[in-house]
mmCIF file of C-alpha atoms and ligand atoms in Angstrom:
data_model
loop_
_atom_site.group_PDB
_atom_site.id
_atom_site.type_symbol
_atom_site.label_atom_id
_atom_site.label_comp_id
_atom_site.label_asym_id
_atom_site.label_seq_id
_atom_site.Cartn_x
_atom_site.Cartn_y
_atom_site.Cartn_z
ATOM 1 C CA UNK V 50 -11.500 1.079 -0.769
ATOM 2 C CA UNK V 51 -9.037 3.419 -2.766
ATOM 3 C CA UNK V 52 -10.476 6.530 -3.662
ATOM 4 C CA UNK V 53 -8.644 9.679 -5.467
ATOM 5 C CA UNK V 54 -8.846 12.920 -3.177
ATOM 6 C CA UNK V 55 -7.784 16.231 -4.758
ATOM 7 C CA UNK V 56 -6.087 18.249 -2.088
ATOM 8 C CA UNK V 57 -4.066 21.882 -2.159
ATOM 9 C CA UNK V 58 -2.131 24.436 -0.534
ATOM 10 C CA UNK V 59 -3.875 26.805 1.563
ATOM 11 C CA UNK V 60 -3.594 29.504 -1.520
ATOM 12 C CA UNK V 61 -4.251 26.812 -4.310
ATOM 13 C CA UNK V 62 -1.064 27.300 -6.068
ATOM 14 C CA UNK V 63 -0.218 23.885 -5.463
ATOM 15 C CA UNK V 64 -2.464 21.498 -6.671
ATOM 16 C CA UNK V 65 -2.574 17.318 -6.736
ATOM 17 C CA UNK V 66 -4.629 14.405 -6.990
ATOM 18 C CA UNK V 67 -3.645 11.129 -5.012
ATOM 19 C CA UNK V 68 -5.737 7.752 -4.541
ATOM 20 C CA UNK V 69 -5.672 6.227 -0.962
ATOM 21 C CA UNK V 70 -7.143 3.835 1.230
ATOM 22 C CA UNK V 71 -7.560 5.087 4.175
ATOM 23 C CA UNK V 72 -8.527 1.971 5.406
ATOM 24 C CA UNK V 73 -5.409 0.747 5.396
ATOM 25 C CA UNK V 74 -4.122 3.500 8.259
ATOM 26 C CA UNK V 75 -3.213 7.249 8.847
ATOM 27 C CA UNK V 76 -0.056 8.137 10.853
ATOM 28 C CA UNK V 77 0.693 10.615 13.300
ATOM 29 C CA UNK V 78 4.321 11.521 14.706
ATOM 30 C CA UNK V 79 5.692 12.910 17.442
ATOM 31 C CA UNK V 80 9.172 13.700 15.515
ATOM 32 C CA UNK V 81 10.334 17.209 15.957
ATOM 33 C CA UNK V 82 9.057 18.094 12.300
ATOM 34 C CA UNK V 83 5.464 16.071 12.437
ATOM 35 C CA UNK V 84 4.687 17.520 15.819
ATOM 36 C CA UNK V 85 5.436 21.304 14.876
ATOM 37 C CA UNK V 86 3.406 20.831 11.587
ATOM 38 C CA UNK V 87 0.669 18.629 13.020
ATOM 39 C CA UNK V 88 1.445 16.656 10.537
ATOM 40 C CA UNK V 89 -1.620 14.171 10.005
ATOM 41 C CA UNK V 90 -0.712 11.878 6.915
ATOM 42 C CA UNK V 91 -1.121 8.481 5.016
ATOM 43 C CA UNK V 92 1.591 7.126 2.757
ATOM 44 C CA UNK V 93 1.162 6.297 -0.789
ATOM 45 C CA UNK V 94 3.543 5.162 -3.564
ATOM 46 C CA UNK V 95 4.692 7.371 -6.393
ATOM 47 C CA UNK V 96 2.106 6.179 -8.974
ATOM 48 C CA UNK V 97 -1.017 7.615 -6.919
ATOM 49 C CA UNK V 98 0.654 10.809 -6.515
ATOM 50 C CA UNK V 99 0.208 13.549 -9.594
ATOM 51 C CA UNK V 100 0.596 16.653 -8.823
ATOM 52 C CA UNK V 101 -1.780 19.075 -10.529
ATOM 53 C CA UNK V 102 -0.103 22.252 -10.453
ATOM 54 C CA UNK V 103 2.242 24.291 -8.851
ATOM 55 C CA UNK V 104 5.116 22.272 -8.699
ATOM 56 C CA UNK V 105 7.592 24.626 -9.236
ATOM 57 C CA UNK V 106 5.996 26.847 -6.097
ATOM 58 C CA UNK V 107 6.881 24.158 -3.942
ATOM 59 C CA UNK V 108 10.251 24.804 -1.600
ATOM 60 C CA UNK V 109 11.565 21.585 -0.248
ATOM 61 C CA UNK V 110 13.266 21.096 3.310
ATOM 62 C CA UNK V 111 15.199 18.340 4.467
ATOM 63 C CA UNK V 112 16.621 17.686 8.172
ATOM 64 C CA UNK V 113 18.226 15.378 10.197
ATOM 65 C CA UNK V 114 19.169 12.107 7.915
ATOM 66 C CA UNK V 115 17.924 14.091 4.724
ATOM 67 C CA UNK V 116 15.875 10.910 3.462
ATOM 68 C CA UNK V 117 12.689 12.749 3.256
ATOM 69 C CA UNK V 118 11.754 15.861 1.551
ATOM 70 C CA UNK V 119 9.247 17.822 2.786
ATOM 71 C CA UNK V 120 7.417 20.295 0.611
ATOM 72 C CA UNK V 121 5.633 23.286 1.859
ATOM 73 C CA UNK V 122 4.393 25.810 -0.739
ATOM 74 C CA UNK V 123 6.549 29.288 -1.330
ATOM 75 C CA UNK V 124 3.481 31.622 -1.200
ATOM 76 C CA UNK V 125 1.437 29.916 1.845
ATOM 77 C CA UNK V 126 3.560 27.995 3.426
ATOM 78 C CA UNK V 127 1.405 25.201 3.785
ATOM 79 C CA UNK V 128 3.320 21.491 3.727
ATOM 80 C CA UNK V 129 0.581 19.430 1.376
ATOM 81 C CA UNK V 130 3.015 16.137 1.333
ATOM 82 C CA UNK V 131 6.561 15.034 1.743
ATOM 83 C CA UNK V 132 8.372 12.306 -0.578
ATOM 84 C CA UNK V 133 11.019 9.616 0.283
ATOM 85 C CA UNK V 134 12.161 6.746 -0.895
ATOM 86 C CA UNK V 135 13.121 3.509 1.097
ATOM 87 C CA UNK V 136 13.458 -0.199 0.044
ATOM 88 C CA UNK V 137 11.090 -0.850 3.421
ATOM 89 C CA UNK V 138 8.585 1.177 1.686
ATOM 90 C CA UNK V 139 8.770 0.060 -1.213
ATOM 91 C CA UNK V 140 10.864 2.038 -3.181
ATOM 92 C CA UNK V 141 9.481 6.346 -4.037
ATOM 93 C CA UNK V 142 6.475 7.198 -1.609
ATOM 94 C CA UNK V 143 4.681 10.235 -0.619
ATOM 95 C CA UNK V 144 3.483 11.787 2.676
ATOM 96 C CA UNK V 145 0.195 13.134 2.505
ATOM 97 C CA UNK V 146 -0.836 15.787 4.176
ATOM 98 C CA UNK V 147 -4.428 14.815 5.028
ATOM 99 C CA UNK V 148 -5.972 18.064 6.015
ATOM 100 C CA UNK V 149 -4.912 19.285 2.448
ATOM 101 C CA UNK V 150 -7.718 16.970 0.793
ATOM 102 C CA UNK V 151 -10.438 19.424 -0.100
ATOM 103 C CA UNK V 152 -13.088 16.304 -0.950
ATOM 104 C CA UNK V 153 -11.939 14.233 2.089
ATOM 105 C CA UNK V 154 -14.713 15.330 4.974
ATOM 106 C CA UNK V 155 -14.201 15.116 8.197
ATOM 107 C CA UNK V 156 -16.056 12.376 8.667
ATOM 108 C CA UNK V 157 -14.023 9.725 6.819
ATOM 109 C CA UNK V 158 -10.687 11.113 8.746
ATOM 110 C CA UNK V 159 -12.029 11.057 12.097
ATOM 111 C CA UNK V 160 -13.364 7.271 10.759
ATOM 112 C CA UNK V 161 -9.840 6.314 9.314
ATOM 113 C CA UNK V 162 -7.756 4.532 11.625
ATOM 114 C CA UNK V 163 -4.352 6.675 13.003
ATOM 115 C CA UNK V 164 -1.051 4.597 13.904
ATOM 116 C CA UNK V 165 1.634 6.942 16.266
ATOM 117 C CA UNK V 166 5.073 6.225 15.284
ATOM 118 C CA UNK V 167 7.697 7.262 18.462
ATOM 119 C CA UNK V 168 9.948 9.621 15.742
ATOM 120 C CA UNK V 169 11.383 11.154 18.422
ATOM 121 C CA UNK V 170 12.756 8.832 20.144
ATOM 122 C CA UNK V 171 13.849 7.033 16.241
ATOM 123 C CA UNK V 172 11.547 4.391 17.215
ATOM 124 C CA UNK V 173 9.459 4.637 14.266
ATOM 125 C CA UNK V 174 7.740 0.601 15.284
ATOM 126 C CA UNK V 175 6.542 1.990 18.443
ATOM 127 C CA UNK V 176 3.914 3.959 19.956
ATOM 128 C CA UNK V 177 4.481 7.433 22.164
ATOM 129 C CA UNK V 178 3.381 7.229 25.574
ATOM 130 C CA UNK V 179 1.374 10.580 25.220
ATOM 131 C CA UNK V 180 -0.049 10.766 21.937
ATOM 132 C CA UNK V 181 -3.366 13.659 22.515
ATOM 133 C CA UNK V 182 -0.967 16.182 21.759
ATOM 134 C CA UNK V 183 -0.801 14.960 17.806
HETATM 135 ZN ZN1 ZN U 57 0.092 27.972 -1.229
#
């Protein structure tokens, strides 16, 4: 069932609402950026995104092919989401950090279910052999 979270930065300058089923899958990556950040997130599309405040404390870093921007806030340095956009994904979507949603317990993550996508190896279909490490 969708349900809107409200999530932050670790210093709650940045501030957003966003509606997800997470039912329908989490994702963990092993690419050089997700594994650094322990980057636990679900993808959403641009109309259950809004964020709050703080937009304009948000720095934004790209890498590698440059498709996705990743946000991370310019007093904490937490990364609350990323955004991309890709005709496989249905046009603008958003990363979310899942450990940024301040009403999401830790019950429903550790109950949501988590697909590993092989990023560093640009097999984003496929699972990692070692995966505990995410
Ligand atoms: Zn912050």
């Amino acid at each position: 069932m969708k349900k809107t979270y409200h999530g932050s930065c670790h210093c709650q300058s940045v501030r957003f609402e966003c509606d997800i089923d997470l039912q329908n899958g989490t994702s963990k990556c092993n690419c050089s950026s997700c594994s650094k950040g322990r980057f636990w997130k679900a993808f959403v599309g641009r109309d259950a995104m809004r964020i709050v405040a703080g937009a304009d404390n948000l720095a934004e870093y790209r890498f590698g092919s440059k498709t996705i921007a990743h946000f991370f806030c310019k007093t904490c340095g937490v990364k609350p989401f990323g955004r991309g956009e890709m005709e496989a994904m249905g046009g603008v979507f958003y990363a979310v950090n899942l450990v940024c949603l301040d009403d999401l317990t830790t019950e429903e993550l550790l109950a949501a279910p988590v697909d590993y996508q092989d990023g560093l190896h640009n097999q984003w279909e496929q699972t990692p052999s070692e995966t505990r490490h995410l």
